[in-house]
Coordinates of C-alpha atoms in Angstrom, one line a residue:
Chain A
G206 CA 35.1 -44.8 -147.4
E207 CA 36.9 -44.3 -150.7
S208 CA 40.6 -44.0 -150.5
V209 CA 43.6 -43.9 -152.7
G210 CA 46.7 -45.4 -151.1
L211 CA 50.2 -46.5 -152.0
H212 CA 51.8 -49.8 -151.0
L213 CA 55.3 -48.4 -150.3
P214 CA 56.1 -45.1 -148.8
T215 CA 59.7 -45.2 -150.1
L216 CA 61.5 -46.7 -153.0
S217 CA 65.2 -46.6 -153.6
V218 CA 66.7 -47.7 -157.0
Q219 CA 70.0 -47.6 -158.8
E220 CA 70.4 -45.2 -161.7
G221 CA 69.5 -47.0 -164.9
D222 CA 67.1 -49.5 -163.3
N223 CA 63.4 -49.5 -163.9
S224 CA 61.1 -48.3 -161.1
I225 CA 57.6 -49.4 -160.3
I226 CA 55.4 -47.3 -158.1
N227 CA 52.1 -48.8 -157.0
C228 CA 48.7 -47.4 -156.0
A229 CA 45.6 -49.1 -154.7
Y230 CA 42.2 -47.6 -154.9
S231 CA 39.0 -48.8 -153.3
N232 CA 36.3 -47.0 -155.3
S233 CA 35.1 -49.1 -158.2
A234 CA 33.5 -46.0 -159.7
S235 CA 36.8 -44.3 -160.3
D236 CA 37.1 -43.6 -164.0
Y237 CA 40.1 -41.3 -164.4
F238 CA 43.6 -41.5 -162.9
I239 CA 46.6 -39.2 -162.9
W240 CA 50.2 -39.7 -161.8
Y241 CA 52.0 -36.6 -160.5
K242 CA 55.6 -36.0 -159.6
Q243 CA 56.4 -33.5 -156.8
E244 CA 59.9 -32.2 -156.2
S245 CA 60.8 -30.4 -153.0
G246 CA 59.4 -26.9 -152.8
K247 CA 57.4 -27.3 -156.0
G248 CA 53.9 -28.1 -157.1
P249 CA 52.8 -31.5 -158.5
Q250 CA 53.9 -32.0 -162.1
F251 CA 51.6 -33.9 -164.4
I252 CA 53.2 -37.1 -165.7
I253 CA 50.6 -39.2 -167.3
D254 CA 46.9 -40.0 -167.1
I255 CA 44.7 -43.0 -167.9
R256 CA 40.9 -43.5 -168.2
S257 CA 39.1 -46.6 -167.0
N258 CA 38.4 -47.8 -170.5
M259 CA 42.1 -48.4 -170.9
D260 CA 44.5 -50.8 -169.1
K261 CA 47.8 -49.4 -170.3
R262 CA 49.1 -46.1 -171.5
Q263 CA 52.7 -45.2 -172.4
G264 CA 54.5 -41.9 -172.4
Q265 CA 58.1 -40.9 -172.7
R266 CA 60.0 -43.4 -170.4
V267 CA 56.8 -43.9 -168.3
T268 CA 54.0 -46.4 -168.5
V269 CA 50.8 -46.5 -166.5
L270 CA 49.0 -49.8 -165.9
L271 CA 45.4 -50.0 -164.7
N272 CA 43.9 -53.2 -163.3
K273 CA 40.3 -52.6 -162.5
T274 CA 39.7 -56.1 -161.3
V275 CA 41.9 -55.6 -158.3
K276 CA 41.7 -51.8 -158.2
H277 CA 45.4 -51.3 -158.8
L278 CA 47.3 -48.7 -160.6
S279 CA 51.1 -48.6 -161.3
L280 CA 53.6 -46.2 -162.7
Q281 CA 56.6 -47.7 -164.4
I282 CA 59.7 -45.5 -165.1
A283 CA 62.2 -46.9 -167.5
A284 CA 66.0 -46.3 -167.1
T285 CA 65.5 -44.2 -163.9
Q286 CA 67.6 -41.1 -163.7
P287 CA 68.7 -39.0 -160.7
G288 CA 66.3 -36.3 -161.9
D289 CA 63.5 -38.7 -161.3
S290 CA 64.0 -38.5 -157.5
A291 CA 60.8 -37.0 -156.1
V292 CA 57.6 -37.9 -154.4
Y293 CA 55.1 -39.5 -156.7
F294 CA 51.3 -39.3 -156.2
C295 CA 48.5 -41.1 -157.8
A296 CA 45.2 -39.2 -158.0
E297 CA 41.7 -40.4 -158.9
N298 CA 38.5 -38.9 -160.1
W299 CA 35.2 -40.7 -159.9
G300 CA 31.6 -40.4 -160.9
E301 CA 29.5 -37.3 -161.3
T302 CA 28.9 -36.9 -157.5
S303 CA 32.5 -36.1 -156.8
G304 CA 32.6 -33.5 -159.6
S305 CA 36.0 -32.4 -160.7
R306 CA 37.9 -32.9 -157.5
L307 CA 41.0 -35.2 -157.4
T308 CA 41.6 -37.5 -154.5
F309 CA 45.3 -38.0 -153.9
G310 CA 47.2 -40.9 -152.3
E311 CA 49.8 -40.3 -149.6
G312 CA 52.7 -40.5 -152.0
T313 CA 55.9 -42.6 -152.6
Q314 CA 59.3 -41.1 -152.2
L315 CA 61.5 -42.3 -155.0
T316 CA 65.3 -42.0 -154.5
V317 CA 67.6 -42.8 -157.4
N318 CA 71.2 -43.7 -156.4
P319 CA 74.0 -42.9 -158.8
Chain B
N36 CA 56.2 -20.8 -169.8
A37 CA 52.7 -19.5 -169.0
G38 CA 52.0 -22.0 -166.3
V39 CA 49.8 -21.6 -163.2
M40 CA 51.1 -18.7 -161.2
Q41 CA 50.7 -18.4 -157.5
N42 CA 51.8 -15.6 -155.2
P43 CA 53.1 -15.0 -152.8
R44 CA 55.3 -18.1 -152.6
H45 CA 55.8 -17.6 -148.9
L46 CA 53.4 -15.9 -146.5
V47 CA 53.9 -15.3 -142.8
R48 CA 51.0 -14.2 -140.7
R49 CA 50.3 -13.9 -136.9
R50 CA 47.3 -15.5 -135.4
G51 CA 44.2 -13.6 -136.0
Q52 CA 45.4 -11.9 -139.2
E53 CA 44.1 -12.4 -142.7
A54 CA 45.8 -14.3 -145.5
R55 CA 45.2 -13.8 -149.1
L56 CA 46.5 -16.2 -151.7
R57 CA 46.4 -15.5 -155.4
C58 CA 46.3 -17.8 -158.4
S59 CA 46.4 -17.0 -162.1
P60 CA 45.4 -20.1 -164.1
M61 CA 47.1 -21.2 -167.3
K62 CA 46.1 -19.2 -170.4
G63 CA 42.8 -20.6 -171.8
H64 CA 41.9 -22.4 -168.6
S65 CA 38.7 -21.4 -167.0
H66 CA 38.5 -24.0 -164.2
V67 CA 40.4 -23.4 -161.0
Y68 CA 41.0 -25.7 -158.0
W69 CA 42.5 -25.1 -154.6
Y70 CA 44.2 -27.9 -152.6
R71 CA 45.9 -27.9 -149.2
Q72 CA 49.0 -30.0 -148.4
L73 CA 50.3 -30.7 -144.9
P74 CA 53.9 -31.9 -144.5
E75 CA 54.5 -35.4 -145.8
E76 CA 50.9 -35.8 -146.8
G77 CA 49.0 -35.8 -150.1
L78 CA 46.9 -32.9 -151.4
K79 CA 43.4 -32.4 -150.1
F80 CA 40.8 -30.8 -152.2
M81 CA 39.3 -27.6 -150.9
V82 CA 37.3 -25.8 -153.6
Y83 CA 36.5 -25.8 -157.4
L84 CA 35.6 -22.6 -159.2
Q85 CA 34.8 -21.3 -162.7
K86 CA 34.7 -17.7 -163.6
E87 CA 32.4 -15.9 -161.2
N88 CA 31.0 -19.2 -159.8
I89 CA 31.8 -21.6 -157.0
I90 CA 31.1 -25.1 -158.3
D91 CA 32.1 -27.2 -155.3
E92 CA 33.3 -25.9 -152.0
S93 CA 32.7 -29.1 -150.0
G94 CA 36.4 -29.5 -149.0
M95 CA 36.7 -26.0 -147.6
P96 CA 36.0 -25.2 -143.9
K97 CA 32.7 -23.4 -143.5
E98 CA 34.2 -20.7 -141.3
R99 CA 37.0 -18.3 -142.0
F100 CA 37.8 -19.6 -145.5
S101 CA 36.4 -18.2 -148.7
A102 CA 37.3 -18.3 -152.4
E103 CA 36.5 -16.4 -155.5
F104 CA 37.4 -16.3 -159.2
P105 CA 36.2 -13.0 -160.6
K106 CA 35.5 -12.2 -164.2
E107 CA 38.8 -10.3 -164.3
G108 CA 41.9 -11.0 -162.3
P109 CA 43.2 -14.0 -160.4
S110 CA 41.4 -16.5 -158.2
I111 CA 41.7 -15.6 -154.5
L112 CA 41.7 -17.9 -151.5
R113 CA 41.1 -15.9 -148.3
I114 CA 41.6 -17.1 -144.8
Q115 CA 40.4 -14.8 -142.0
Q116 CA 41.6 -14.9 -138.4
V117 CA 44.3 -17.4 -139.1
V118 CA 45.2 -20.1 -136.6
R119 CA 48.3 -22.2 -136.2
G120 CA 46.5 -25.1 -137.8
D121 CA 46.2 -23.2 -141.1
S122 CA 49.9 -23.5 -141.6
A123 CA 50.3 -25.6 -144.8
A124 CA 51.2 -25.4 -148.5
Y125 CA 48.2 -24.2 -150.6
F126 CA 48.2 -25.2 -154.2
C127 CA 46.1 -24.0 -157.1
A128 CA 45.5 -26.0 -160.2
S129 CA 43.7 -25.2 -163.5
S130 CA 42.2 -27.1 -166.4
P131 CA 40.6 -26.1 -169.7
Q132 CA 37.5 -28.1 -168.9
G133 CA 36.1 -29.9 -165.8
R134 CA 36.0 -33.5 -164.8
G135 CA 38.2 -36.0 -166.6
Q136 CA 40.8 -33.5 -167.6
P137 CA 44.4 -33.2 -166.2
Q138 CA 44.8 -30.4 -163.7
H139 CA 48.0 -28.4 -163.9
F140 CA 49.4 -27.1 -160.6
G141 CA 51.3 -24.0 -159.6
D142 CA 54.2 -24.1 -157.1
G143 CA 52.0 -23.2 -154.2
T144 CA 52.0 -20.7 -151.3
R145 CA 53.7 -21.8 -148.1
L146 CA 51.7 -20.2 -145.3
S147 CA 53.2 -20.0 -141.9
I148 CA 51.3 -18.8 -138.8
L149 CA 53.3 -17.4 -135.9

């Protein structure tokens, strides 16, 4: 079946370093992807999205890369700060048959050490 | 900040009781989604609604669960005769349009079943 998964369940980085969080998906029909950040006790917060007709998109301190050949998505966070510590989820949307639902990966816990 | 508003934030029920979870979407958003999150897991889609219509309820259990989004007022997720397995965080999201649009989440309702 289709799935969205993350390579690493946890990631620990030093403040100021760059962070890379990875996501693999298995459905080649996926055409829209979103990265969310979830802090403890809160709902997922939208970070950045990308459509399948793009391979890169940049935001403020974040970049999302999409490699459709190997069905891989990554989130790069530049100059990671303690406030970036959270669980990060990728989510996908595919085809007309799945409608508007998002399918989420399991999440990666990012810890930023001062 | 007129984000997605959910209430109550915490809800405790005894087995067999009913739980009602409310969601007011962001201003201008007419598409509402409900997701469930178990501890240390990703979010799982339950139901997608537009005003007065259920568009996709394929992720919602057939029994005991229902959802509505009336013409006036918030969207309601209703769980009848709750069981311990219903304990989870329930998140609501909204978007201005349907598929291919970012969904913005509320901070959820934590449901605990005694």
